[in-house]
XYZ file of C-alpha atoms in Angstrom:
635
model
C 0.400 -0.237 -0.104
C 1.374 3.241 -0.817
C 2.516 5.442 2.512
C 0.523 8.585 1.622
C 0.668 9.947 5.282
C 4.129 11.229 6.631
C 3.276 10.411 10.297
C 0.916 8.663 12.687
C 0.040 9.475 16.005
C -1.613 6.742 17.792
C -4.123 6.090 20.092
C -3.659 9.739 21.914
C -5.982 11.243 24.056
C -7.156 13.763 21.578
C -7.987 17.632 23.107
C -8.841 19.464 19.384
C -9.416 22.964 21.070
C -12.819 23.556 20.494
C -13.504 22.888 24.501
C -15.649 19.411 23.628
C -14.483 16.735 25.589
C -11.131 14.590 24.876
C -11.158 11.351 23.146
C -8.999 8.532 22.543
C -8.320 8.478 18.976
C -5.508 8.912 16.123
C -4.021 11.233 13.571
C -2.367 11.515 10.725
C -0.409 14.199 9.322
C 0.213 14.414 5.664
C 2.048 17.857 3.493
C 2.509 19.818 6.830
C -2.278 19.696 7.629
C -3.759 17.564 9.732
C -4.930 14.648 7.031
C -7.678 12.175 8.799
C -8.218 11.628 12.688
C -10.033 8.759 13.996
C -10.039 5.445 15.610
C -7.454 2.585 14.753
C -6.523 4.286 11.549
C -4.327 2.238 8.986
C -0.338 2.575 10.214
C 0.627 0.738 6.822
C -0.466 4.178 5.390
C 2.282 6.204 7.546
C 5.909 6.652 6.822
C 6.077 6.887 10.844
C 4.183 5.625 13.634
C 4.318 7.277 17.289
C 2.614 5.324 19.911
C 1.251 8.042 21.736
C -1.219 5.970 24.663
C -0.825 7.677 27.743
C 0.047 10.738 25.942
C -2.562 14.323 25.685
C -2.175 15.523 22.114
C -3.825 18.900 21.536
C -2.780 22.205 19.242
C -0.030 23.807 19.940
C -0.297 26.696 22.417
C -0.558 31.218 20.963
C 1.349 32.965 22.789
C -0.346 36.453 22.272
C 1.811 38.782 24.589
C 5.940 38.312 23.191
C 8.741 40.662 22.249
C 10.416 38.418 19.962
C 11.415 40.989 17.324
C 14.557 41.160 18.247
C 15.324 37.708 18.973
C 13.621 36.687 15.692
C 16.608 38.949 14.137
C 19.401 36.016 16.018
C 17.751 33.053 17.301
C 14.424 32.803 14.203
C 13.797 29.508 16.342
C 12.909 30.746 19.509
C 14.110 27.202 21.398
C 12.360 29.183 24.667
C 9.396 29.276 23.732
C 8.974 25.482 21.398
C 9.992 23.576 24.544
C 7.074 24.474 25.764
C 4.714 23.368 23.277
C 4.616 26.852 21.661
C 3.729 26.708 18.042
C 2.488 30.321 17.115
C 3.541 33.820 18.808
C 2.202 37.566 18.413
C 5.143 40.428 18.395
C 4.889 43.616 18.048
C 3.217 44.168 21.469
C 3.029 47.187 23.748
C 4.246 49.763 20.659
C 7.911 48.252 20.243
C 8.827 46.402 16.612
C 10.690 46.505 13.745
C 7.796 46.980 10.907
C 10.028 50.394 9.734
C 13.203 48.451 10.129
C 16.051 50.488 12.382
C 14.778 53.541 11.662
C 17.956 54.922 11.901
C 17.034 57.339 8.891
C 14.605 59.358 11.810
C 17.206 61.691 13.320
C 20.546 62.650 13.249
C 22.171 60.153 15.925
C 19.045 58.455 16.588
C 19.052 54.785 16.787
C 15.028 54.164 18.140
C 15.103 50.123 18.401
C 18.004 50.762 21.187
C 16.396 53.967 22.866
C 13.440 51.877 22.972
C 13.311 48.548 23.814
C 16.587 48.638 26.134
C 14.800 50.199 29.612
C 11.007 49.197 28.520
C 12.289 45.191 27.864
C 15.654 44.972 30.343
C 17.481 43.844 26.846
C 21.323 44.731 26.704
C 21.974 47.055 24.722
C 24.650 45.660 22.576
C 22.221 42.757 21.470
C 19.320 45.474 20.822
C 21.787 46.341 18.009
C 22.908 43.319 16.706
C 19.224 43.664 16.048
C 18.711 46.878 14.665
C 22.028 45.846 12.527
C 19.782 43.723 10.230
C 17.147 45.332 10.203
C 18.039 47.279 6.832
C 14.083 47.765 5.177
C 12.284 50.696 5.431
C 8.677 49.360 4.901
C 6.530 47.807 6.229
C 5.335 45.361 3.396
C 9.383 45.273 3.096
C 9.200 43.211 7.038
C 6.712 40.860 6.412
C 8.892 39.838 3.207
C 12.033 39.453 5.494
C 9.907 37.743 8.328
C 8.841 35.632 5.219
C 12.206 34.437 4.625
C 13.446 33.976 7.866
C 14.301 30.309 9.660
C 10.914 30.530 12.035
C 10.414 27.834 14.573
C 7.225 29.037 15.271
C 4.499 30.864 13.615
C 4.795 34.697 13.514
C 1.964 37.548 14.261
C 3.723 40.497 13.558
C 1.408 43.713 14.589
C 1.887 47.644 13.999
C 3.606 49.343 16.808
C 2.826 52.773 17.173
C 6.079 54.303 19.206
C 7.812 52.916 15.545
C 4.480 54.262 13.183
C 5.066 57.751 15.274
C 8.930 57.389 14.735
C 8.503 56.993 10.728
C 5.985 59.944 10.590
C 6.590 62.853 13.105
C 11.130 62.430 12.897
C 12.409 60.915 16.483
C 12.962 63.818 18.474
C 9.543 65.493 17.766
C 7.727 62.191 18.237
C 8.892 62.492 22.176
C 7.850 66.195 22.373
C 4.732 66.805 20.627
C 1.107 65.807 18.763
C 1.114 65.234 15.348
C -0.020 67.819 13.285
C -3.105 66.805 11.335
C -1.220 65.980 7.946
C 1.186 63.840 9.995
C -1.846 62.126 11.879
C -3.192 61.845 8.455
C -0.173 59.912 7.317
C -0.264 57.880 10.645
C -3.995 56.651 9.815
C -2.539 55.827 5.951
C 0.421 53.797 7.242
C -1.202 52.225 9.238
C -3.994 51.103 7.059
C -1.422 49.624 4.522
C -0.138 47.508 7.432
C -2.990 46.612 8.325
C -3.635 45.742 4.761
C -0.510 44.196 3.816
C -1.472 41.651 6.634
C -0.336 42.570 10.139
C -2.843 41.319 12.612
C -3.496 43.993 14.895
C -1.994 47.835 16.492
C -0.407 48.206 19.962
C -0.172 51.177 21.895
C 0.861 51.265 25.639
C 0.442 54.236 28.191
C 1.983 52.322 31.306
C 3.229 55.267 32.804
C 6.758 53.924 34.064
C 8.492 53.063 30.609
C 11.068 55.949 29.476
C 13.724 55.588 26.956
C 17.486 54.785 26.845
C 20.267 57.004 25.562
C 20.878 60.556 25.749
C 19.468 62.873 25.536
C 16.222 61.938 26.249
C 16.803 59.129 29.560
C 13.788 61.065 31.394
C 11.730 61.202 28.128
C 8.551 58.271 27.740
C 8.740 56.011 24.843
C 6.883 57.870 21.745
C 3.539 56.256 21.743
C 3.280 57.918 25.400
C 2.615 61.291 23.751
C -0.454 60.206 22.088
C -3.416 61.941 23.127
C -7.081 60.700 23.027
C -7.684 61.994 19.479
C -4.220 60.019 18.619
C -5.546 57.176 19.392
C -9.285 57.548 18.527
C -8.491 58.592 14.284
C -5.952 55.326 14.825
C -8.125 52.855 16.300
C -10.754 53.894 14.140
C -8.543 52.698 11.105
C -8.217 49.034 12.872
C -11.321 49.314 13.552
C -12.127 49.399 9.687
C -10.463 46.793 9.075
C -11.897 44.189 11.904
C -7.858 43.447 13.032
C -7.013 43.547 17.265
C -5.574 46.806 19.445
C -3.614 45.679 22.114
C -2.917 48.480 24.522
C -1.314 49.070 28.643
C -4.181 51.545 30.282
C -3.458 54.728 31.632
C -3.044 52.944 35.274
C -2.654 56.650 37.047
C -5.710 57.923 35.477
C -9.279 56.318 36.462
C -11.192 58.140 33.883
C -8.097 58.215 31.440
C -8.582 54.071 31.444
C -11.919 54.016 31.570
C -12.252 56.817 28.271
C -9.541 54.835 26.372
C -11.070 51.813 26.685
C -14.649 52.248 25.961
C -12.511 52.822 21.826
C -13.954 49.169 22.093
C -18.028 50.145 22.008
C -19.809 49.249 19.023
C -22.236 50.855 20.701
C -20.609 54.285 20.511
C -17.632 53.641 17.177
C -20.782 51.366 15.085
C -18.606 48.203 15.679
C -16.915 46.486 18.353
C -13.257 46.670 18.457
C -11.288 44.357 19.300
C -8.892 45.280 22.191
C -6.849 43.152 24.408
C -5.382 44.935 27.165
C -2.119 44.253 29.861
C -2.879 42.912 32.246
C -5.241 40.837 34.864
C -2.681 40.475 37.833
C -3.633 40.281 41.444
C -1.443 43.061 42.504
C -0.254 42.123 46.214
C -0.039 45.392 47.678
C -3.264 47.284 45.505
C -5.842 44.380 45.978
C -8.855 46.266 44.797
C -6.957 46.606 41.139
C -7.850 43.258 40.288
C -11.588 43.922 41.151
C -11.478 47.030 38.882
C -10.550 45.518 36.100
C -12.987 42.674 35.774
C -15.330 45.294 36.693
C -14.620 46.903 33.714
C -14.142 43.768 31.822
C -17.767 42.837 32.208
C -19.275 46.543 31.147
C -16.997 46.890 28.151
C -18.122 43.607 26.847
C -22.320 44.522 27.729
C -24.862 44.871 25.600
C -24.911 48.358 26.973
C -21.633 49.002 25.847
C -21.179 46.205 22.783
C -17.499 45.814 22.621
C -14.725 43.160 22.734
C -12.368 43.842 25.145
C -9.901 40.607 26.966
C -7.522 41.359 30.126
C -4.161 39.340 29.300
C -4.234 37.254 32.513
C -0.709 35.203 33.974
C -0.811 31.953 34.762
C 1.429 32.583 37.411
C 3.076 34.285 40.265
C 4.704 37.329 38.946
C 8.193 36.813 39.984
C 10.462 39.280 39.689
C 14.162 39.417 39.658
C 16.463 42.714 40.548
C 20.493 43.098 39.015
C 20.868 45.165 42.427
C 18.377 48.330 41.679
C 17.931 47.279 38.181
C 14.261 45.614 37.649
C 11.235 46.503 35.152
C 9.389 47.131 38.874
C 11.654 50.448 39.694
C 10.893 52.491 36.682
C 7.564 53.346 38.520
C 9.454 54.762 41.650
C 10.829 57.923 41.136
C 14.274 57.647 43.349
C 14.640 53.917 41.930
C 14.437 55.025 38.044
C 17.198 57.089 38.750
C 18.833 54.317 39.499
C 17.542 53.103 36.310
C 18.266 55.804 33.922
C 21.799 54.605 34.024
C 23.001 51.959 31.426
C 23.373 48.595 33.063
C 27.014 48.330 32.599
C 27.436 51.800 34.498
C 28.517 50.915 38.208
C 30.767 53.826 37.996
C 27.329 56.084 37.827
C 25.395 54.877 39.915
C 27.631 54.365 42.427
C 28.102 58.605 42.513
C 24.495 58.093 42.515
C 23.922 56.560 46.242
C 27.296 58.351 47.646
C 24.864 62.070 46.690
C 23.660 62.796 50.127
C 20.446 64.612 48.199
C 19.656 61.287 46.693
C 19.849 59.464 49.739
C 17.213 61.469 51.417
C 15.614 60.582 48.208
C 15.910 57.246 48.427
C 14.812 57.412 52.200
C 11.848 59.553 51.351
C 11.079 56.776 49.063
C 11.263 53.642 50.969
C 9.737 54.836 53.989
C 6.620 56.310 53.031
C 3.264 55.161 54.035
C 5.751 52.688 56.597
C 4.622 55.295 59.835
C 2.170 57.570 61.149
C -1.758 57.724 59.176
C 0.524 55.741 55.680
C 0.236 52.343 57.791
C -2.925 51.977 57.637
C -3.057 52.268 53.888
C -0.712 49.865 53.150
C -2.355 47.777 55.959
C -5.154 47.667 53.915
C -3.421 46.816 50.576
C -4.306 50.061 48.945
C -0.693 51.388 48.409
C 0.265 53.488 44.601
C 3.033 51.368 43.579
C 3.379 47.458 42.707
C 6.387 47.045 44.218
C 6.222 46.907 47.944
C 9.241 48.411 49.329
C 9.382 44.778 52.049
C 12.788 43.696 53.016
C 10.932 40.543 53.875
C 9.683 39.539 50.228
C 13.276 40.267 48.896
C 15.244 36.617 48.201
C 18.310 36.300 47.558
C 19.326 34.467 44.658
C 23.423 35.435 43.762
C 25.486 37.227 46.354
C 29.450 37.504 46.326
C 28.156 36.395 50.408
C 27.523 32.550 49.424
C 26.548 32.619 53.098
C 23.316 34.710 51.801
C 21.978 33.144 49.680
C 18.369 32.008 49.637
C 18.158 34.285 53.081
C 15.723 37.233 52.667
C 17.027 40.981 53.176
C 14.443 40.864 56.477
C 17.392 38.189 57.347
C 20.489 39.954 56.841
C 19.194 43.459 58.032
C 17.906 41.812 61.216
C 21.594 40.045 61.614
C 23.425 42.811 60.900
C 21.799 44.881 63.841
C 22.631 41.257 66.046
C 26.219 42.215 64.733
C 26.226 45.739 65.157
C 24.543 45.313 69.344
C 27.593 43.196 69.903
C 25.994 39.308 69.319
C 27.862 36.811 67.946
C 27.507 36.164 63.939
C 28.855 33.257 62.126
C 30.746 33.359 58.955
C 34.235 35.244 58.377
C 33.115 36.846 55.733
C 29.470 37.781 56.361
C 31.392 39.552 59.363
C 33.691 42.025 57.543
C 31.335 42.529 55.227
C 29.035 44.340 57.902
C 31.498 45.415 59.699
C 31.521 47.837 56.357
C 28.650 49.395 56.744
C 27.114 52.857 58.940
C 26.296 51.666 61.898
C 24.042 52.717 63.979
C 21.980 52.253 61.085
C 19.321 54.851 60.506
C 16.935 52.622 58.991
C 16.176 49.914 56.438
C 16.807 52.509 53.478
C 20.532 53.227 54.354
C 20.779 49.490 54.986
C 19.778 48.769 51.509
C 21.345 51.814 49.674
C 24.727 50.190 51.591
C 23.979 46.908 50.295
C 23.857 48.108 46.239
C 27.144 50.031 46.708
C 28.840 47.235 47.770
C 27.704 44.918 45.007
C 25.921 46.633 42.606
C 24.478 44.069 39.847
C 26.207 41.220 41.845
C 23.693 41.038 43.921
C 20.821 39.282 42.684
C 17.531 39.297 44.240
C 13.515 38.122 43.604
C 10.146 39.484 44.649
C 6.197 38.213 44.241
C 4.295 41.519 43.478
C 1.226 39.567 41.932
C -0.729 36.355 41.765
C 0.394 35.118 45.048
C -1.962 32.935 45.679
C -2.590 30.205 42.684
C -6.577 29.387 43.511
C -6.851 32.998 42.822
C -4.618 32.782 39.872
C -6.293 29.921 38.531
C -9.594 31.854 38.946
C -8.616 34.542 36.192
C -7.062 32.206 33.810
C -10.362 30.395 33.757
C -12.660 33.318 33.787
C -14.686 33.862 30.000
C -13.387 37.693 29.293
C -9.650 37.673 29.792
C -7.298 35.750 27.985
C -4.136 33.776 29.207
C -0.673 35.104 27.871
C 0.464 38.331 29.865
C 4.091 36.083 29.503
C 6.250 38.928 28.246
C 8.124 36.123 26.204
C 11.528 37.587 24.699
C 11.787 40.578 26.914
C 13.269 41.474 30.156
C 16.102 38.569 29.797
C 16.988 38.561 33.565
C 14.367 39.589 34.966
C 11.567 37.033 34.525
C 11.037 33.686 33.350
C 7.454 33.120 32.017
C 7.808 30.813 29.486
C 5.813 27.819 30.262
C 3.082 30.234 31.109
C 0.368 27.536 29.322
C 1.405 24.600 30.865
C 1.310 26.587 33.491
C -2.134 27.344 32.718
C -3.636 23.783 32.052
C -1.393 22.442 35.095
C -3.953 24.470 37.348
C -6.996 24.026 35.368
C -6.726 19.817 34.803
C -6.102 20.188 38.523
C -10.167 19.514 38.905
C -10.512 17.665 35.821
C -10.506 16.525 32.338
C -13.612 19.260 31.698
C -11.803 21.920 32.539
C -8.673 21.047 31.230
C -10.187 21.090 27.831
C -11.665 24.344 28.779
C -8.078 25.460 29.397
C -6.724 24.252 25.831
C -9.302 25.901 23.998
C -8.462 29.172 26.319
C -4.617 28.806 25.600
C -5.511 27.372 21.255
C -8.951 27.495 19.768
C -9.562 31.063 21.772
C -6.967 34.109 21.190
C -6.567 32.354 17.123
C -10.791 33.498 16.969
C -9.337 36.940 18.675
C -6.594 37.057 16.235
C -8.453 36.117 13.623
C -5.467 33.807 11.849
C -5.927 30.589 10.985
C -4.380 28.302 14.472
C -5.700 27.194 17.652
C -7.728 23.381 16.945
C -7.187 20.057 15.370
C -9.300 19.252 12.383
C -8.818 17.465 8.589
C -7.489 19.863 6.443
C -6.126 22.295 9.000
C -2.001 22.776 9.442
C -0.489 20.625 11.888
C 1.072 22.578 14.603
C 0.162 20.271 18.107
C 1.786 18.757 20.494
C 1.867 15.980 22.610
C 1.969 15.671 27.132
C 2.261 14.025 29.401
C -0.536 14.464 31.742
C 1.824 12.731 34.868
C 4.896 14.830 34.331
C 2.604 18.043 34.221
C 0.301 17.121 37.336
C 3.982 16.928 39.033
C 5.529 20.031 37.294
C 5.969 23.312 39.044
C 6.996 25.972 37.256
C 8.606 28.149 40.069
C 11.444 25.384 40.857
C 12.726 25.066 37.010
C 13.474 28.190 36.020
C 17.401 28.970 35.696
C 19.963 30.913 34.422
C 21.449 29.943 30.805
C 24.090 32.082 28.715
C 22.817 32.501 25.469
C 25.887 32.410 22.591
C 23.030 34.610 20.506
C 22.735 37.360 22.862
C 26.575 37.059 24.489
C 24.000 37.158 27.313
C 22.754 35.109 30.868
C 19.291 34.220 30.362
C 16.689 33.194 32.610
C 14.791 30.981 31.047
C 12.666 27.706 32.651
C 12.820 23.995 31.630
C 9.812 21.614 32.032
C 11.635 18.768 30.638
C 9.376 15.600 30.602
C 6.257 17.395 30.157
C 5.906 18.116 26.296
C 7.079 14.934 24.792
C 7.011 15.984 21.542
C 6.142 19.360 19.424
C 4.995 19.517 15.638
C 5.265 22.991 13.525
C 4.100 22.486 10.139
C 3.856 18.877 10.178
C 6.897 18.622 11.221
C 9.004 17.156 14.297
C 10.985 20.241 16.415
C 11.295 18.540 19.662
C 10.828 14.795 20.474
C 11.931 13.614 24.298
C 13.612 16.972 25.585
C 15.948 17.315 22.368
C 15.560 19.726 19.315
C 15.712 18.176 15.364
C 19.180 19.367 13.919
C 17.174 22.215 11.682
C 15.508 24.057 14.206
C 16.879 27.408 13.165
C 18.217 25.887 9.753
C 15.078 25.324 8.591
C 11.176 27.189 8.411
C 9.754 25.009 10.178
C 6.827 27.959 11.285
C 5.297 30.731 8.485
C 4.109 34.519 9.162
C 0.729 34.486 9.930
C -2.475 37.061 8.376
C -5.550 37.626 9.854
C -7.902 35.214 7.939
C -9.723 37.769 5.831
C -6.383 39.710 4.728
C -6.330 38.651 1.338
C -10.034 40.335 0.933
C -8.348 44.115 2.007
C -5.848 43.976 -0.259
C -7.198 46.217 -2.183
C -7.721 48.794 0.147
C -4.423 49.968 -0.086
C -4.262 54.026 -0.832
C -1.912 54.939 -3.350
C 1.293 56.539 -2.967
C 0.747 55.599 1.068
C 4.287 54.748 2.251
C 5.502 57.566 3.246
């Protein structure tokens, strides 16, 4: 008999992505698509058979919030996502991307990729420059052609990034100083319309008030999208609504009125047609218990019959555990006194030391650290109603790496208490500890002085972590299962040494599966078909004739998997830098992208990064919009 199937997967428990109950079934792959699904398919028709008894077969996961734009230029196989079963990624989130190339032509000395990405996404400048050097195109269509030529691992879904759109039309310096003129706004609309018609899946903006530029003379200025007023957003999202694409946004968190007015742009009742809107992020913030409640209320309102929106908050499937290299961490950017340290280049240790030795700065730091810890402010802190996500609690800051080996695994509160005992004349174990303690100011005025001296001593050699949100797994699970939320706020590809949620989909599936297969099937749908339908792309289900992006999972290994204990640092040669990553070995047994085996039994195939497995995915109706590209739209 002629072997007309490339692979036959036999006896798997099949979750098809629709949310239907799983069933024992075989699945055949031929020419990159699912060729047959059913019981007892004929193995004689397959060139290769896979015994999947006891395993789950499901569509590959979609990761809807990544910042892989730069990594695609250096390591297009994206192995840190593929190993955890991700077969499709959405890029160009939070207004940042490469749709218009490096844009170094946008002003004298301008280097927008480095300036915009370095602090917002905590990626070293030398990595960014290497990627920007390769971004030689200058047009949105050319970028799509470039993506089509890369040796992609997962499928890639690009969006038009607002910061780069502003730079393209207004020039870099003007994009961070003013609103656009009417002709500039019209030009932005034309370029956005052109990009969406070419096949970009959406448009991304950002309004979080702590996303700053990294290079002189603009270190105290925010990224370009932050300078857009409501009129600009309304005009640009009208183009997104017109073409039925996705708007990815972050809300202006410090203005309740601004949040509501901005997010009402999703309304079909107010604007004639609902605007697909996904917003970062649904997190149970430890320092403010009401933010997530307000977020859920807003989601219900925006999706109600009254408003007629199409709105989804993005949720994270893990504790929001964030690492810091000394003072360098993304959660520090929202606090002015800590932001002063983050403004300096990662390798500018001397600059940070000068700042930490400045008496005026020390007083600013102390005032920040002690705010709401004394007097009436303590009630606000006790009620979990603080302004900042960063809790400023030494007991919640745990050391991972430090020149003093005895301190690893201890909290800063434990070390602070030990120092106070030492200064009171009590014995302290360890000659190295005693030598370090002898150099501290005595007596200490407060915790702030203790922390300042630690930073002066060790700078980025002091690596610690804290959990600022999603501390309760049951609450995290409730958010993931909420029908108005979309799992996937993973920030994959960003914050190289600050966070690692590449295994976010596995963590979500584990939480759901703990209560049975019905919930597991629901979560599979939430991680596959639902985001694919939201972005209107051909992915996320296992059906005959559909592209064969699928994974095999060992359910017993998934149940035993603890993502919190499987975060590690590795050296990535592509970056010439360390990276925080996850390891879920044994959980994902096989990964197929486009019907081809990419990873099996914890080993990548030799072809990953050398041939193309994934492809660029455009919205399914993109071909219908090609006639909407206005003549002369490219500037």
